[in-house]
CSV table of C-alpha atoms in Angstrom, one decimal:
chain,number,residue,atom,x,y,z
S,1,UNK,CA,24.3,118.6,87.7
S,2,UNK,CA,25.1,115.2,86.6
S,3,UNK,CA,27.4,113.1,88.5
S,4,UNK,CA,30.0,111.1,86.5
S,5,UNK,CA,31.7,108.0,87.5
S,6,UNK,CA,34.7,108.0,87.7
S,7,UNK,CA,37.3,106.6,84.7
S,8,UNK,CA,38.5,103.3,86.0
S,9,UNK,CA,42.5,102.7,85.4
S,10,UNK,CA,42.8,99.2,85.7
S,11,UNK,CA,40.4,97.4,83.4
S,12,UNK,CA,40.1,94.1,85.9
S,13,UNK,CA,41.8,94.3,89.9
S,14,UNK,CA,44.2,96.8,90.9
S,15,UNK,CA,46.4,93.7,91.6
S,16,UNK,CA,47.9,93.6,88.4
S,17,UNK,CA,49.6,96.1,89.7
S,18,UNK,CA,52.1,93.7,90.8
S,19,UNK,CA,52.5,92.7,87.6
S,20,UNK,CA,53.2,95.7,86.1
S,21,UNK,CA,56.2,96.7,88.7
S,22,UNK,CA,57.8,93.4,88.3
S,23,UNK,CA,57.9,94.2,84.1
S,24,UNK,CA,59.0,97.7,84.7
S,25,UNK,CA,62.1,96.3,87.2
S,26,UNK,CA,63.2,93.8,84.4
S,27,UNK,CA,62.6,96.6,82.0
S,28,UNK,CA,65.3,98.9,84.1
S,29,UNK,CA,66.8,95.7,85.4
S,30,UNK,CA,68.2,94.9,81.9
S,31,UNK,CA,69.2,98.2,81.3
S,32,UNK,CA,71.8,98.2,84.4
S,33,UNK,CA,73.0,94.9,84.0
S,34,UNK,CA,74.1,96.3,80.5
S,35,UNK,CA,75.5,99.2,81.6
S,36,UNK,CA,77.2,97.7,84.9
S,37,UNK,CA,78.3,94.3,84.3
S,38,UNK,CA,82.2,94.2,84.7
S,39,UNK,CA,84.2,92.3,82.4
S,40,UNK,CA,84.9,88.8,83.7
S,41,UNK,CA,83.5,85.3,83.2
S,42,UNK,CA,81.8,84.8,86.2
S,43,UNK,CA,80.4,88.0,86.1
S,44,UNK,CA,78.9,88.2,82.8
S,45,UNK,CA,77.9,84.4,83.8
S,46,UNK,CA,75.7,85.6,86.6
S,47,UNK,CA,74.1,88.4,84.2
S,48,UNK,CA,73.2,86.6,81.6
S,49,UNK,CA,71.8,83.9,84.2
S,50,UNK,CA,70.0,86.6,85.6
S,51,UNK,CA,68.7,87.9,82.6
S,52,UNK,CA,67.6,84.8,81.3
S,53,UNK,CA,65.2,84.0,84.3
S,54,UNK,CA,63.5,87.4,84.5
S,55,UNK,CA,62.8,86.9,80.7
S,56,UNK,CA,61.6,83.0,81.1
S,57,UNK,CA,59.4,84.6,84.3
S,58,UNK,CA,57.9,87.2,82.3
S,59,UNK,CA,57.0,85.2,79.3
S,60,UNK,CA,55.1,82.5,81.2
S,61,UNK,CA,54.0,84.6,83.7
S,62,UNK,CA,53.8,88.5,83.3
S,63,UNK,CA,53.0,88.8,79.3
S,64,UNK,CA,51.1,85.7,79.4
S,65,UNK,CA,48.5,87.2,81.7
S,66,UNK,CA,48.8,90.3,79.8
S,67,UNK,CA,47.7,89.1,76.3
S,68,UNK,CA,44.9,87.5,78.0
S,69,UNK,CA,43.7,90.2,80.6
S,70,UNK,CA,45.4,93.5,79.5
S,71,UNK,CA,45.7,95.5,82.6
S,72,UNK,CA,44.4,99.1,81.8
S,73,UNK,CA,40.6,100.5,80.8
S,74,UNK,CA,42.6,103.1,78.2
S,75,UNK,CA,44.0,100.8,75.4
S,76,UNK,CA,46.7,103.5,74.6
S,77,UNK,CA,48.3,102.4,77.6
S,78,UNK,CA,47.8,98.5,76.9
S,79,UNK,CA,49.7,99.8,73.3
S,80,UNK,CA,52.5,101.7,75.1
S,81,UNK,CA,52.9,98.2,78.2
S,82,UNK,CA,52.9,96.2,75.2
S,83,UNK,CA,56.2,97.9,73.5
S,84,UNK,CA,57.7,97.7,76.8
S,85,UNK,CA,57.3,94.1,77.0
S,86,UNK,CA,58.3,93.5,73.4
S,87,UNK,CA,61.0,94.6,74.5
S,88,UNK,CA,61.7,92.3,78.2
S,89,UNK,CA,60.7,89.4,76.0
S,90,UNK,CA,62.6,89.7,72.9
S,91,UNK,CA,59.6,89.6,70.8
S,92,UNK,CA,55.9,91.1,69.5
S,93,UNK,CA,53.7,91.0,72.2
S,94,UNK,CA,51.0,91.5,70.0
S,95,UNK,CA,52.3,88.9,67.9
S,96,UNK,CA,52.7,86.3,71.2
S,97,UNK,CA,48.9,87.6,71.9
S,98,UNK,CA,48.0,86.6,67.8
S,99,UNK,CA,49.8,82.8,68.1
S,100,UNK,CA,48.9,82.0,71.7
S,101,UNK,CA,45.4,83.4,72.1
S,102,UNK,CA,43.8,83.1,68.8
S,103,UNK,CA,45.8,79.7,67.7
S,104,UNK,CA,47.3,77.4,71.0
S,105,UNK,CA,44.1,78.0,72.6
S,106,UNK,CA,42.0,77.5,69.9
S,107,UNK,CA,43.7,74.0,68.6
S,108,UNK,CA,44.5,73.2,72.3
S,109,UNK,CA,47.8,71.2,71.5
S,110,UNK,CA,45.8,69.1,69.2
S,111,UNK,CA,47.5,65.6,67.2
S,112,UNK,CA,48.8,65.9,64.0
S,113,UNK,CA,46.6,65.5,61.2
S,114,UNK,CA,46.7,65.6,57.5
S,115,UNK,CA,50.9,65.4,58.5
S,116,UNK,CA,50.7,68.2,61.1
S,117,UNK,CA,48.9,70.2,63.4
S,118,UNK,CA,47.1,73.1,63.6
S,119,UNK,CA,48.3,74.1,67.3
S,120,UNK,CA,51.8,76.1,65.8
S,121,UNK,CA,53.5,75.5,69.5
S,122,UNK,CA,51.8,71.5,69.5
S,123,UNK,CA,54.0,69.5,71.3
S,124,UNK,CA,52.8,66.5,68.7
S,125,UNK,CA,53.9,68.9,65.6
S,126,UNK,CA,57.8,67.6,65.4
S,127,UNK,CA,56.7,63.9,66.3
S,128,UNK,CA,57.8,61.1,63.6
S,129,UNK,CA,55.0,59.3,65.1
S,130,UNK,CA,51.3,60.0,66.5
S,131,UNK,CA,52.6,61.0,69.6
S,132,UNK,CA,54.4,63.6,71.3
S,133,UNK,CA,57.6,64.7,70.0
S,134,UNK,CA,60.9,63.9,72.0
S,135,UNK,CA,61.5,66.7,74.7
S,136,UNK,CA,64.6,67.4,73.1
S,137,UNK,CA,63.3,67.2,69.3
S,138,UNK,CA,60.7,69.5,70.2
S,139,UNK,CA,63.0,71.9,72.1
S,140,UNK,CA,65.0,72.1,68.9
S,141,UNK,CA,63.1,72.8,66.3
S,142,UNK,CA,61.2,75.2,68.8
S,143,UNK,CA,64.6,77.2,69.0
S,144,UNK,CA,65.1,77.4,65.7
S,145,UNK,CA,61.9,78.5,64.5
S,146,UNK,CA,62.0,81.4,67.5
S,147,UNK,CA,65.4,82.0,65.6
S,148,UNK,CA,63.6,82.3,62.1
S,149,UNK,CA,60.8,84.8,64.0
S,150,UNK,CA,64.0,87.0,65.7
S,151,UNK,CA,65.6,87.2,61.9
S,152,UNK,CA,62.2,88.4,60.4
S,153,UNK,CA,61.9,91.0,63.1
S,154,UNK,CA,65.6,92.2,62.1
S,155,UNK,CA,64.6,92.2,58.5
S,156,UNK,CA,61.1,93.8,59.1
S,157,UNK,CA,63.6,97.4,59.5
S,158,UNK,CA,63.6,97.8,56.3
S,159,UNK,CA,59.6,98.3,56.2
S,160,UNK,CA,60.0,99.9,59.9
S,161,UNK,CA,58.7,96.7,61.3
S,162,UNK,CA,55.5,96.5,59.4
S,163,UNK,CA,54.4,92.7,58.4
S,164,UNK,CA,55.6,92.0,55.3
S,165,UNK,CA,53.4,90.2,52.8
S,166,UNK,CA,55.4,86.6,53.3
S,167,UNK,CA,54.6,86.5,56.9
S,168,UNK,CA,51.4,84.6,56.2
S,169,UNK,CA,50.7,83.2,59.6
S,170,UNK,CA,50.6,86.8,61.5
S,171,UNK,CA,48.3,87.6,58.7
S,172,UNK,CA,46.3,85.0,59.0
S,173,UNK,CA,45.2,85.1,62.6
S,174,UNK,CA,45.0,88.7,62.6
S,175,UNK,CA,41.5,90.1,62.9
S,176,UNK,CA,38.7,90.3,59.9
S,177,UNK,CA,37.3,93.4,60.6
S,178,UNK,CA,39.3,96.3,59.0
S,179,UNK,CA,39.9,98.8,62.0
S,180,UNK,CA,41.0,96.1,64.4
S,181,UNK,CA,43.3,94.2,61.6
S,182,UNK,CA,45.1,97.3,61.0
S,183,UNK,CA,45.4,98.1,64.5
S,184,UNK,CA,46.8,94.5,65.2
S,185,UNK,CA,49.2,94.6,62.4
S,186,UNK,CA,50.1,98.2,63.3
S,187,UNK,CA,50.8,97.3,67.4
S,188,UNK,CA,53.5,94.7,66.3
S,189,UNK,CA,55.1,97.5,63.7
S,190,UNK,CA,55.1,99.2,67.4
S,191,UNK,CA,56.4,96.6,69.4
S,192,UNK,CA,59.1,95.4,67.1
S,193,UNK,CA,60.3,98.9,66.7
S,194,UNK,CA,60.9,98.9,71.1
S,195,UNK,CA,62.2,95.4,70.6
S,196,UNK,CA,64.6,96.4,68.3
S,197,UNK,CA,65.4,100.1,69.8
S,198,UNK,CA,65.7,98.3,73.2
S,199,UNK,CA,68.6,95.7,72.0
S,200,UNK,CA,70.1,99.3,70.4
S,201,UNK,CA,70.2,100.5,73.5
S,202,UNK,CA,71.7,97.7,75.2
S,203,UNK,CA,74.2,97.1,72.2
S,204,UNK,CA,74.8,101.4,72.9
S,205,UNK,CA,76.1,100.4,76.7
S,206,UNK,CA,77.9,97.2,76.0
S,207,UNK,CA,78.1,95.4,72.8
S,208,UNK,CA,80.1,92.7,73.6
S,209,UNK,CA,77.3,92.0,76.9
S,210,UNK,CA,75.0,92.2,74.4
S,211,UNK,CA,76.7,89.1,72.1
S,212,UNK,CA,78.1,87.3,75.4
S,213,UNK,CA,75.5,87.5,77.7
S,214,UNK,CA,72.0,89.0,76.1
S,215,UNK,CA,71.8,86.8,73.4
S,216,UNK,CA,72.5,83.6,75.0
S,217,UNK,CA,70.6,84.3,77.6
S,218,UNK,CA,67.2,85.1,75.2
S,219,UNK,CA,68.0,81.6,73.6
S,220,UNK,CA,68.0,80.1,76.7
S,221,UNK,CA,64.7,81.6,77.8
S,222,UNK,CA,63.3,80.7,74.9
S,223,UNK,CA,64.3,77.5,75.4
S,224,UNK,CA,62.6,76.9,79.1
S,225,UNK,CA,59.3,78.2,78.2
S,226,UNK,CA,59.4,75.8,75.4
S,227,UNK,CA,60.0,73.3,78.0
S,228,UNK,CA,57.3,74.8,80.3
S,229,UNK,CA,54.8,74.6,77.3
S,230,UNK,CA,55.6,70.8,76.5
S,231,UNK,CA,55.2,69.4,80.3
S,232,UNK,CA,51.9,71.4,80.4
S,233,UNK,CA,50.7,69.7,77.8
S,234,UNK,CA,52.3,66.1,77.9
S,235,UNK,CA,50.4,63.3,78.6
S,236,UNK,CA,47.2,65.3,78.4
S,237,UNK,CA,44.4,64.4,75.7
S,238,UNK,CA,44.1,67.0,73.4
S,239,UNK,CA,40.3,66.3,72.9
S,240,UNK,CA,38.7,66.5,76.3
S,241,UNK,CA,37.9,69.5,77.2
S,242,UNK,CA,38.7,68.8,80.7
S,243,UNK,CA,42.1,66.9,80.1
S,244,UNK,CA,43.7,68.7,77.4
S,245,UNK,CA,46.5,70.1,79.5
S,246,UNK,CA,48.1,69.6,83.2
S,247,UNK,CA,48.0,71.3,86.0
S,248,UNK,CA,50.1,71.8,89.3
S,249,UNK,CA,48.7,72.9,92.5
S,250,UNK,CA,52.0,73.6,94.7
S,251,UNK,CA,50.6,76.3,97.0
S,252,UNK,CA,54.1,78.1,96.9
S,253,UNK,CA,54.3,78.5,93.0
S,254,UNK,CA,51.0,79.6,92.5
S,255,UNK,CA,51.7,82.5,94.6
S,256,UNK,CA,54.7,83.5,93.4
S,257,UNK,CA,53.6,82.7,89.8
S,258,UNK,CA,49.8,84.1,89.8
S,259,UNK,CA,48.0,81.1,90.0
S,260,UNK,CA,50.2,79.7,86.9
S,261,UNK,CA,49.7,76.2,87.9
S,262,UNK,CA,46.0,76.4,87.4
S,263,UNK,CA,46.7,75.0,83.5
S,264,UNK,CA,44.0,73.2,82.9
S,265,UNK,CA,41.7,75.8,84.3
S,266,UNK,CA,43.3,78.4,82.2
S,267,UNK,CA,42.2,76.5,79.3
S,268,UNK,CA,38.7,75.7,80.2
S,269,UNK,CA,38.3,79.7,81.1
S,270,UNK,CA,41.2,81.3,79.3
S,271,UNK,CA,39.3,85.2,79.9
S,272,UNK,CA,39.1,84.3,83.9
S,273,UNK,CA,41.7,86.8,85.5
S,274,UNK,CA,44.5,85.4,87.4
S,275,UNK,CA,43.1,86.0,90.9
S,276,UNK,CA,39.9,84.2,90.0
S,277,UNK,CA,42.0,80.5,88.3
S,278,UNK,CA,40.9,78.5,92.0
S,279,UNK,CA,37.3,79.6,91.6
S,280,UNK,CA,36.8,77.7,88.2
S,281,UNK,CA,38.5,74.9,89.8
S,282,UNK,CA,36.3,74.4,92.3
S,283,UNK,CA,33.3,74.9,89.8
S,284,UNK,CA,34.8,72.2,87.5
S,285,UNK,CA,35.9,70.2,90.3
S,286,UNK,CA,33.6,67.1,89.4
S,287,UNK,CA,34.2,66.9,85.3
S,288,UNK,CA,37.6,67.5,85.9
S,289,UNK,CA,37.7,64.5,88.2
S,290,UNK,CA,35.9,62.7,85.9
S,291,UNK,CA,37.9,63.0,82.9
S,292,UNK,CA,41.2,61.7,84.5
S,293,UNK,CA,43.2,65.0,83.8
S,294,UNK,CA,46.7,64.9,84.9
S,295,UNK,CA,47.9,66.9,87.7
S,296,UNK,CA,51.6,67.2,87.8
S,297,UNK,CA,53.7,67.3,91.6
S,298,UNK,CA,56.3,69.6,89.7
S,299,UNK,CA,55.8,72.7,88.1
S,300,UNK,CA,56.2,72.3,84.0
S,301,UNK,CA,59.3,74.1,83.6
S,302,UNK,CA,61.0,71.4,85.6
S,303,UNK,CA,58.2,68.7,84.5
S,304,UNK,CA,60.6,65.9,83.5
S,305,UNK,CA,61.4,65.6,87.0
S,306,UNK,CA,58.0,64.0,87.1
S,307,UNK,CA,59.3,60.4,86.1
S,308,UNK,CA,55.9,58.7,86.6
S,309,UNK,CA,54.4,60.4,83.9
S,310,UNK,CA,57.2,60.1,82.0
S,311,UNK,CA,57.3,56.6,82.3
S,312,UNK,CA,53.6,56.2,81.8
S,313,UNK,CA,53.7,58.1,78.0
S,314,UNK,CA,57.3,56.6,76.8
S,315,UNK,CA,57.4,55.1,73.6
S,316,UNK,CA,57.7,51.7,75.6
S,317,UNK,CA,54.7,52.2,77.4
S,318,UNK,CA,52.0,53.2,74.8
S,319,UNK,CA,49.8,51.0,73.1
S,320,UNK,CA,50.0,50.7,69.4
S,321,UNK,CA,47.4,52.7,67.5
């Protein structure tokens, strides 16, 4: 008789387990606040609040691990944990996994050249200049492409949320090979579907929460992981390997984040699972020190309250190229 092993479920620690209860709670979450928020200002004030900050969580924290590191050995349930989080996040996960993965950390927030960059989410891409874009400059025309992606998603109905043949970026960066490129392109047909059938739902139980308080509050999110994105990359050099982006080591928010402050780590091992982020640290320790990264006393999503380096990369301060 042979002996089989056994099929393993999760495909790196059974600590992602964590992760997946805390999308499955903002999954349900969402779904009561929709169904039981009472009319009222302050009300509806406190649930889009809330609903804003389990979507900003998840999408720096819970999907972003998750297009790295899917959590399960059987891909079918990767497929069916991706639709779910399509639909906490207000967008394709697969499509997150094509523009993050295979193009920010490919470019690594690279400088504009040839009159752009490369890097779609670059915080150098809306600059007049050869430096960073303005915070705020950035944060809008960050909104309002997020807005241009939401509208195609709406539009993509009509093709039950297949890419279309104008959406040349998702086309470009997904795979090569046949059997994977269709099964890319097919996941975010998938995952727009649950986006889409999720804001039903929730337009089903309360329309007007939906318009009042869902909608503002997914612009919102949007909004403070584009600001998390731009302090995590500000003031960093886009071509050292070991200073392309910033880290933050407050013991605290790493554990309630999952070792998200270990940024610049994350880019020098971007397949390293979560649990594993202070390990290449300490490896990398040395070249890190020796290429003068920046390591920020704030956590990015509140990084201009880190006025030294503000100070330091203002237009006042920077030598002229």
């Amino acid at each position: 008789m042979v002996d089989r092993k056994p099929r393993r479920f999760w495909r790196n620690s059974p600590a992602d387990a964590i992760l997946l209860g805390i999308c499955v709670v903002q999954f349900a979450g969402t779904i009561a606040l929709a169904a039981l928020t009472p009319a009222g200002l302050l009300p509806r004030l406190a649930s889009a609040i809330l609903v804003a900050v389990m979507m900003t969580y998840s999408l720096i924290v819970v999907t972003h691990l998750f297009v790295h590191q899917p959590w399960f050995a059987d891909d079918r349930l990767n497929s069916v944990m991706s639709m779910v989080s399509s639909a906490n996040i207000a967008q394709s996960v697969q499509a997150y996994h094509l523009s993050h993965v295979r193009n920010h950390h490919r470019y690594n927030n690279d400088r504009k050249r040839d009159g752009t960059t490369a890097d779609l989410s670059s915080t150098f891409r809306y600059s007049q200049d050869d430096e960073h874009a303005p915070l705020l400059r950035y944060l809008a025309f960050s909104l309002v492409a997020s807005i241009q992606d939401y509208a195609i998603t709406v539009a993509s109905l009509v093709r039950l949320g297949g890419v279309g043949p104008g959406e040349a970026t998702l086309r470009d960066l997904a795979a090569r090979h046949p059997a994977r490129r269709a099964a890319e392109l097919g996941q975010i047909r998938w995952d727009r579907l649950a986006q889409l059938a999720f804001t039903a739902l929730l337009a089903v139980l309360s329309w007007q929460w939906v318009l009042m308080c869902y909608l503002p509050a997914v612009a919102v999110a949007l909004t403070l992981v584009n600001v998390q994105n731009y302090y995590r990359h500000f003031g960093a050099e886009p071509d050292s390997r070991y200073a392309n982006s910033v880290s933050h080591y407050g013991r605290l928010y790493n554990r309630l984040t999952f070792n998200d402050g270990y940024h610049q780590e994350h880019h020098l091992r971007p397949t390293t699972h979560w649990s594993r982020l202070p390990e290449v640290a300490e490896r990398y320790q040395e070249q890190l020190d020796e290429a003068g990264r920046v390591v920020s006393p704030v956590p990015a999503v509140v990084g201009f309250l880190d006025i030294g380096r503000s100070a330091e990369h203002s237009p006042a301060t920077l030598p002229a190229r």
